[in-house]
Amino acid sequence: MSEQRINGQIKVPKVLLVGPNGEQVGIVRVEDALRLAQEADLDLVEVAQGANPPVARLMDYGKFKYEANMKARESRKNQANTVQKEIRMGLKIDKHDYETKRRNVEKFLNGGDKVKVMIRFRGREQSRPEMGIKLLGRMAEDVAELGFVESHPRQDGRTMVMVLGPHKKKAQAMAEARKRRTDAEKAESNSSKQAEAPAEDVAPTGDES
């Protein structure tokens, strides 16, 4: 995936603009989007380059990159004890299926795991990235008590991906519990092997009478 283009690097005539809080602004000329970014002392960041028009979001890019780097560092630090699950959804998912997916996301987050939520666009849906952003945003809001958005929605061809992470204390507690369980299983296995090993013959001591 290519590096995100920001501000003057965005050369398209129009973008689908998303506000700093995830609100839909609409399709605007890139000059107007840059002006809004400047007035708000924010950056214009292209988050879905392949869309038509591309999706751009107003954000503090420096802060975003810093937080992303810190999260990546923390992720590498804990990746040995962290599992990433995947949830796939269609853009036209019905209410029942959505609730099932939401419960699964909550179960994974509650277990201390990260969740990659993926939307697969079909046919002309690829030209409606704002619908994917809206659906992923809804999921993030619905599970906010258990997790946070670690990686904002990004489109790559016909797929849009968002990564949710469990709240830090919960993740650490679950990772530690998982490690203790693994250590206990190893210790139990070693004890069983030692118990099954044949006893060695003991040489007699002293003279026989």
CSV table of C-alpha atoms in Angstrom, one decimal:
chain,number,residue,atom,x,y,z
A,1,MET,CA,0.0,0.0,0.0
A,2,SER,CA,1.4,3.4,-1.0
A,3,GLU,CA,2.2,6.2,1.4
A,4,GLN,CA,-0.7,8.5,2.1
A,5,ARG,CA,-0.7,11.8,0.2
A,6,ILE,CA,-1.3,15.0,2.2
A,7,ASN,CA,-2.1,18.6,1.5
A,8,GLY,CA,-0.4,19.8,-1.7
A,9,GLN,CA,0.5,16.3,-2.7
A,10,ILE,CA,-3.2,15.6,-3.5
A,11,LYS,CA,-3.6,16.6,-7.2
A,12,VAL,CA,-7.1,15.4,-8.0
A,13,PRO,CA,-9.8,18.1,-8.7
A,14,LYS,CA,-12.3,16.9,-6.1
A,15,VAL,CA,-12.4,14.8,-3.0
A,16,LEU,CA,-15.0,13.2,-0.8
A,17,LEU,CA,-14.3,15.1,2.4
A,18,VAL,CA,-14.5,13.6,5.9
A,19,GLY,CA,-14.3,15.9,8.9
A,20,PRO,CA,-12.0,15.5,11.9
A,21,ASN,CA,-14.6,13.6,13.9
A,22,GLY,CA,-15.6,11.3,11.1
A,23,GLU,CA,-18.5,13.3,9.9
A,24,GLN,CA,-19.3,13.3,6.2
A,25,VAL,CA,-18.8,16.8,4.6
A,26,GLY,CA,-19.4,15.8,1.0
A,27,ILE,CA,-17.8,16.1,-2.4
A,28,VAL,CA,-15.8,19.4,-2.6
A,29,ARG,CA,-13.1,20.9,-4.8
A,30,VAL,CA,-9.7,20.0,-3.5
A,31,GLU,CA,-8.9,23.8,-3.2
A,32,ASP,CA,-11.9,24.2,-0.9
A,33,ALA,CA,-10.8,21.2,1.2
A,34,LEU,CA,-7.3,22.6,1.5
A,35,ARG,CA,-8.7,25.9,2.6
A,36,LEU,CA,-10.9,24.3,5.3
A,37,ALA,CA,-7.9,22.4,6.5
A,38,GLN,CA,-5.8,25.6,6.7
A,39,GLU,CA,-8.6,27.4,8.6
A,40,ALA,CA,-8.9,24.6,11.1
A,41,ASP,CA,-5.1,24.3,11.4
A,42,LEU,CA,-5.3,20.7,10.3
A,43,ASP,CA,-4.0,18.6,7.4
A,44,LEU,CA,-5.9,17.2,4.4
A,45,VAL,CA,-5.0,13.5,4.2
A,46,GLU,CA,-6.0,11.1,1.4
A,47,VAL,CA,-7.3,7.9,3.1
A,48,ALA,CA,-8.9,6.2,0.0
A,49,GLN,CA,-6.9,7.0,-3.1
A,50,GLY,CA,-8.6,4.4,-5.3
A,51,ALA,CA,-12.1,5.7,-4.8
A,52,ASN,CA,-13.9,8.0,-7.2
A,53,PRO,CA,-13.5,10.7,-6.1
A,54,PRO,CA,-10.7,9.9,-3.6
A,55,VAL,CA,-11.7,10.2,0.1
A,56,ALA,CA,-9.7,12.7,2.2
A,57,ARG,CA,-10.0,13.5,5.9
A,58,LEU,CA,-9.2,16.5,8.0
A,59,MET,CA,-6.8,15.6,10.7
A,60,ASP,CA,-3.6,16.6,12.6
A,61,TYR,CA,-1.2,14.5,10.5
A,62,GLY,CA,1.8,15.0,12.8
A,63,LYS,CA,-0.2,13.9,15.8
A,64,PHE,CA,-1.7,11.0,13.8
A,65,LYS,CA,1.7,9.7,12.7
A,66,TYR,CA,3.1,10.1,16.2
A,67,GLU,CA,0.3,8.1,17.7
A,68,ALA,CA,0.5,5.5,14.9
A,69,ASN,CA,4.2,5.1,15.6
A,70,MET,CA,3.6,4.7,19.3
A,71,LYS,CA,0.8,2.2,18.8
A,72,ALA,CA,3.0,0.3,16.3
A,73,ARG,CA,5.9,0.2,18.9
A,74,GLU,CA,3.5,-1.0,21.6
A,75,SER,CA,2.1,-3.5,19.2
A,76,ARG,CA,5.5,-4.9,18.4
A,77,LYS,CA,6.3,-5.1,22.2
A,78,ASN,CA,3.2,-7.2,22.9
A,79,GLN,CA,2.8,-9.0,19.6
A,80,ALA,CA,4.0,-12.3,21.0
A,81,ASN,CA,1.0,-12.4,23.3
A,82,THR,CA,-1.5,-10.7,21.0
A,83,VAL,CA,-3.7,-12.4,18.5
A,84,GLN,CA,-5.4,-10.6,15.6
A,85,LYS,CA,-8.8,-11.9,14.6
A,86,GLU,CA,-10.6,-11.1,11.3
A,87,ILE,CA,-14.2,-10.1,10.7
A,88,ARG,CA,-15.6,-9.7,7.2
A,89,MET,CA,-18.7,-7.8,6.2
A,90,GLY,CA,-20.5,-6.9,3.1
A,91,LEU,CA,-21.6,-3.3,2.5
A,92,LYS,CA,-25.3,-4.5,2.3
A,93,ILE,CA,-25.1,-6.5,5.5
A,94,ASP,CA,-28.6,-7.0,7.2
A,95,LYS,CA,-29.4,-6.2,10.8
A,96,HIS,CA,-29.2,-9.8,12.1
A,97,ASP,CA,-25.8,-10.5,10.4
A,98,TYR,CA,-24.4,-7.2,11.7
A,99,GLU,CA,-25.4,-8.0,15.2
A,100,THR,CA,-23.7,-11.4,14.9
A,101,LYS,CA,-20.5,-9.7,13.7
A,102,ARG,CA,-20.7,-7.1,16.4
A,103,ARG,CA,-21.0,-9.8,19.1
A,104,ASN,CA,-18.0,-11.6,17.7
A,105,VAL,CA,-15.9,-8.4,17.7
A,106,GLU,CA,-16.9,-7.8,21.3
A,107,LYS,CA,-15.9,-11.3,22.2
A,108,PHE,CA,-12.5,-10.9,20.6
A,109,LEU,CA,-11.9,-7.5,22.2
A,110,ASN,CA,-13.0,-8.8,25.6
A,111,GLY,CA,-10.5,-11.6,25.2
A,112,GLY,CA,-7.7,-9.1,24.7
A,113,ASP,CA,-7.3,-9.7,20.9
A,114,LYS,CA,-7.1,-7.2,18.1
A,115,VAL,CA,-9.8,-7.3,15.4
A,116,LYS,CA,-9.3,-6.5,11.7
A,117,VAL,CA,-12.7,-5.6,10.3
A,118,MET,CA,-12.9,-5.9,6.5
A,119,ILE,CA,-15.4,-4.8,4.0
A,120,ARG,CA,-15.4,-6.3,0.5
A,121,PHE,CA,-16.9,-4.0,-2.1
A,122,ARG,CA,-18.8,-5.7,-5.0
A,123,GLY,CA,-19.3,-4.2,-8.4
A,124,ARG,CA,-20.2,-0.5,-8.3
A,125,GLU,CA,-20.0,-0.4,-4.5
A,126,GLN,CA,-16.3,0.4,-4.9
A,127,SER,CA,-17.3,3.9,-5.9
A,128,ARG,CA,-19.1,4.4,-2.6
A,129,PRO,CA,-16.3,4.4,-0.1
A,130,GLU,CA,-18.2,6.7,2.2
A,131,MET,CA,-20.7,3.9,2.9
A,132,GLY,CA,-17.8,1.7,4.0
A,133,ILE,CA,-16.5,4.4,6.2
A,134,LYS,CA,-19.9,4.9,7.7
A,135,LEU,CA,-20.4,1.1,8.4
A,136,LEU,CA,-17.0,0.7,10.0
A,137,GLY,CA,-17.5,3.9,12.0
A,138,ARG,CA,-20.8,2.4,13.3
A,139,MET,CA,-19.0,-0.8,14.4
A,140,ALA,CA,-16.3,1.2,16.1
A,141,GLU,CA,-18.9,3.2,18.1
A,142,ASP,CA,-20.9,0.1,19.0
A,143,VAL,CA,-17.8,-1.6,20.6
A,144,ALA,CA,-16.2,1.6,22.0
A,145,GLU,CA,-16.5,0.4,25.6
A,146,LEU,CA,-14.2,-2.6,24.8
A,147,GLY,CA,-11.9,-1.3,22.2
A,148,PHE,CA,-10.6,1.7,20.2
A,149,VAL,CA,-9.7,2.4,16.5
A,150,GLU,CA,-6.1,1.5,16.2
A,151,SER,CA,-6.0,1.9,12.4
A,152,HIS,CA,-8.6,4.1,10.7
A,153,PRO,CA,-10.5,2.8,7.6
A,154,ARG,CA,-8.2,2.5,4.6
A,155,GLN,CA,-9.3,1.4,1.1
A,156,ASP,CA,-7.1,-0.8,-1.0
A,157,GLY,CA,-8.9,-1.7,-4.2
A,158,ARG,CA,-12.1,-3.5,-3.4
A,159,THR,CA,-11.3,-3.9,0.3
A,160,MET,CA,-11.6,-1.4,3.1
A,161,VAL,CA,-9.9,-2.3,6.4
A,162,MET,CA,-10.1,-1.0,10.0
A,163,VAL,CA,-8.2,-2.4,12.9
A,164,LEU,CA,-9.7,-2.3,16.5
A,165,GLY,CA,-7.5,-2.8,19.5
A,166,PRO,CA,-8.6,-3.8,23.0
A,167,HIS,CA,-8.2,-1.2,25.7
A,168,LYS,CA,-4.7,-1.4,27.0
A,169,LYS,CA,-5.4,-2.7,30.6
A,170,LYS,CA,-7.7,-5.4,29.3
A,171,ALA,CA,-5.2,-6.5,26.7
A,172,GLN,CA,-2.4,-6.6,29.1
A,173,ALA,CA,-4.4,-8.6,31.7
A,174,MET,CA,-5.5,-11.1,29.1
A,175,ALA,CA,-2.0,-11.4,27.6
A,176,GLU,CA,-0.6,-12.1,31.1
A,177,ALA,CA,-3.3,-14.6,31.8
A,178,ARG,CA,-2.6,-16.3,28.5
A,179,LYS,CA,1.1,-16.5,29.3
A,180,ARG,CA,0.4,-17.9,32.8
A,181,ARG,CA,-1.8,-20.5,31.3
A,182,THR,CA,0.8,-21.5,28.8
A,183,ASP,CA,3.5,-21.7,31.4
A,184,ALA,CA,1.3,-23.8,33.7
A,185,GLU,CA,0.5,-26.2,30.8
A,186,LYS,CA,4.2,-26.6,30.1
A,187,ALA,CA,5.0,-27.2,33.8
A,188,GLU,CA,2.2,-29.8,34.0
A,189,SER,CA,3.5,-31.5,30.9
A,190,ASN,CA,7.1,-31.6,32.3
A,191,SER,CA,5.8,-33.0,35.6
A,192,SER,CA,3.9,-35.8,33.7
A,193,LYS,CA,7.0,-36.8,31.8
A,194,GLN,CA,9.1,-37.0,34.9
A,195,ALA,CA,6.4,-39.1,36.7
A,196,GLU,CA,6.3,-41.5,33.8
A,197,ALA,CA,10.1,-41.9,33.6
A,198,PRO,CA,11.3,-45.3,35.1
A,199,ALA,CA,13.1,-45.1,38.4
A,200,GLU,CA,16.8,-45.8,38.3
A,201,ASP,CA,18.2,-48.9,40.2
A,202,VAL,CA,19.8,-47.9,43.5
A,203,ALA,CA,23.1,-49.6,44.3
A,204,PRO,CA,23.1,-51.4,47.7
A,205,THR,CA,25.2,-49.8,50.4
A,206,GLY,CA,27.3,-51.7,53.0
A,207,ASP,CA,28.3,-55.4,53.0
A,208,GLU,CA,25.8,-58.1,52.7
A,209,SER,CA,25.8,-60.5,55.7
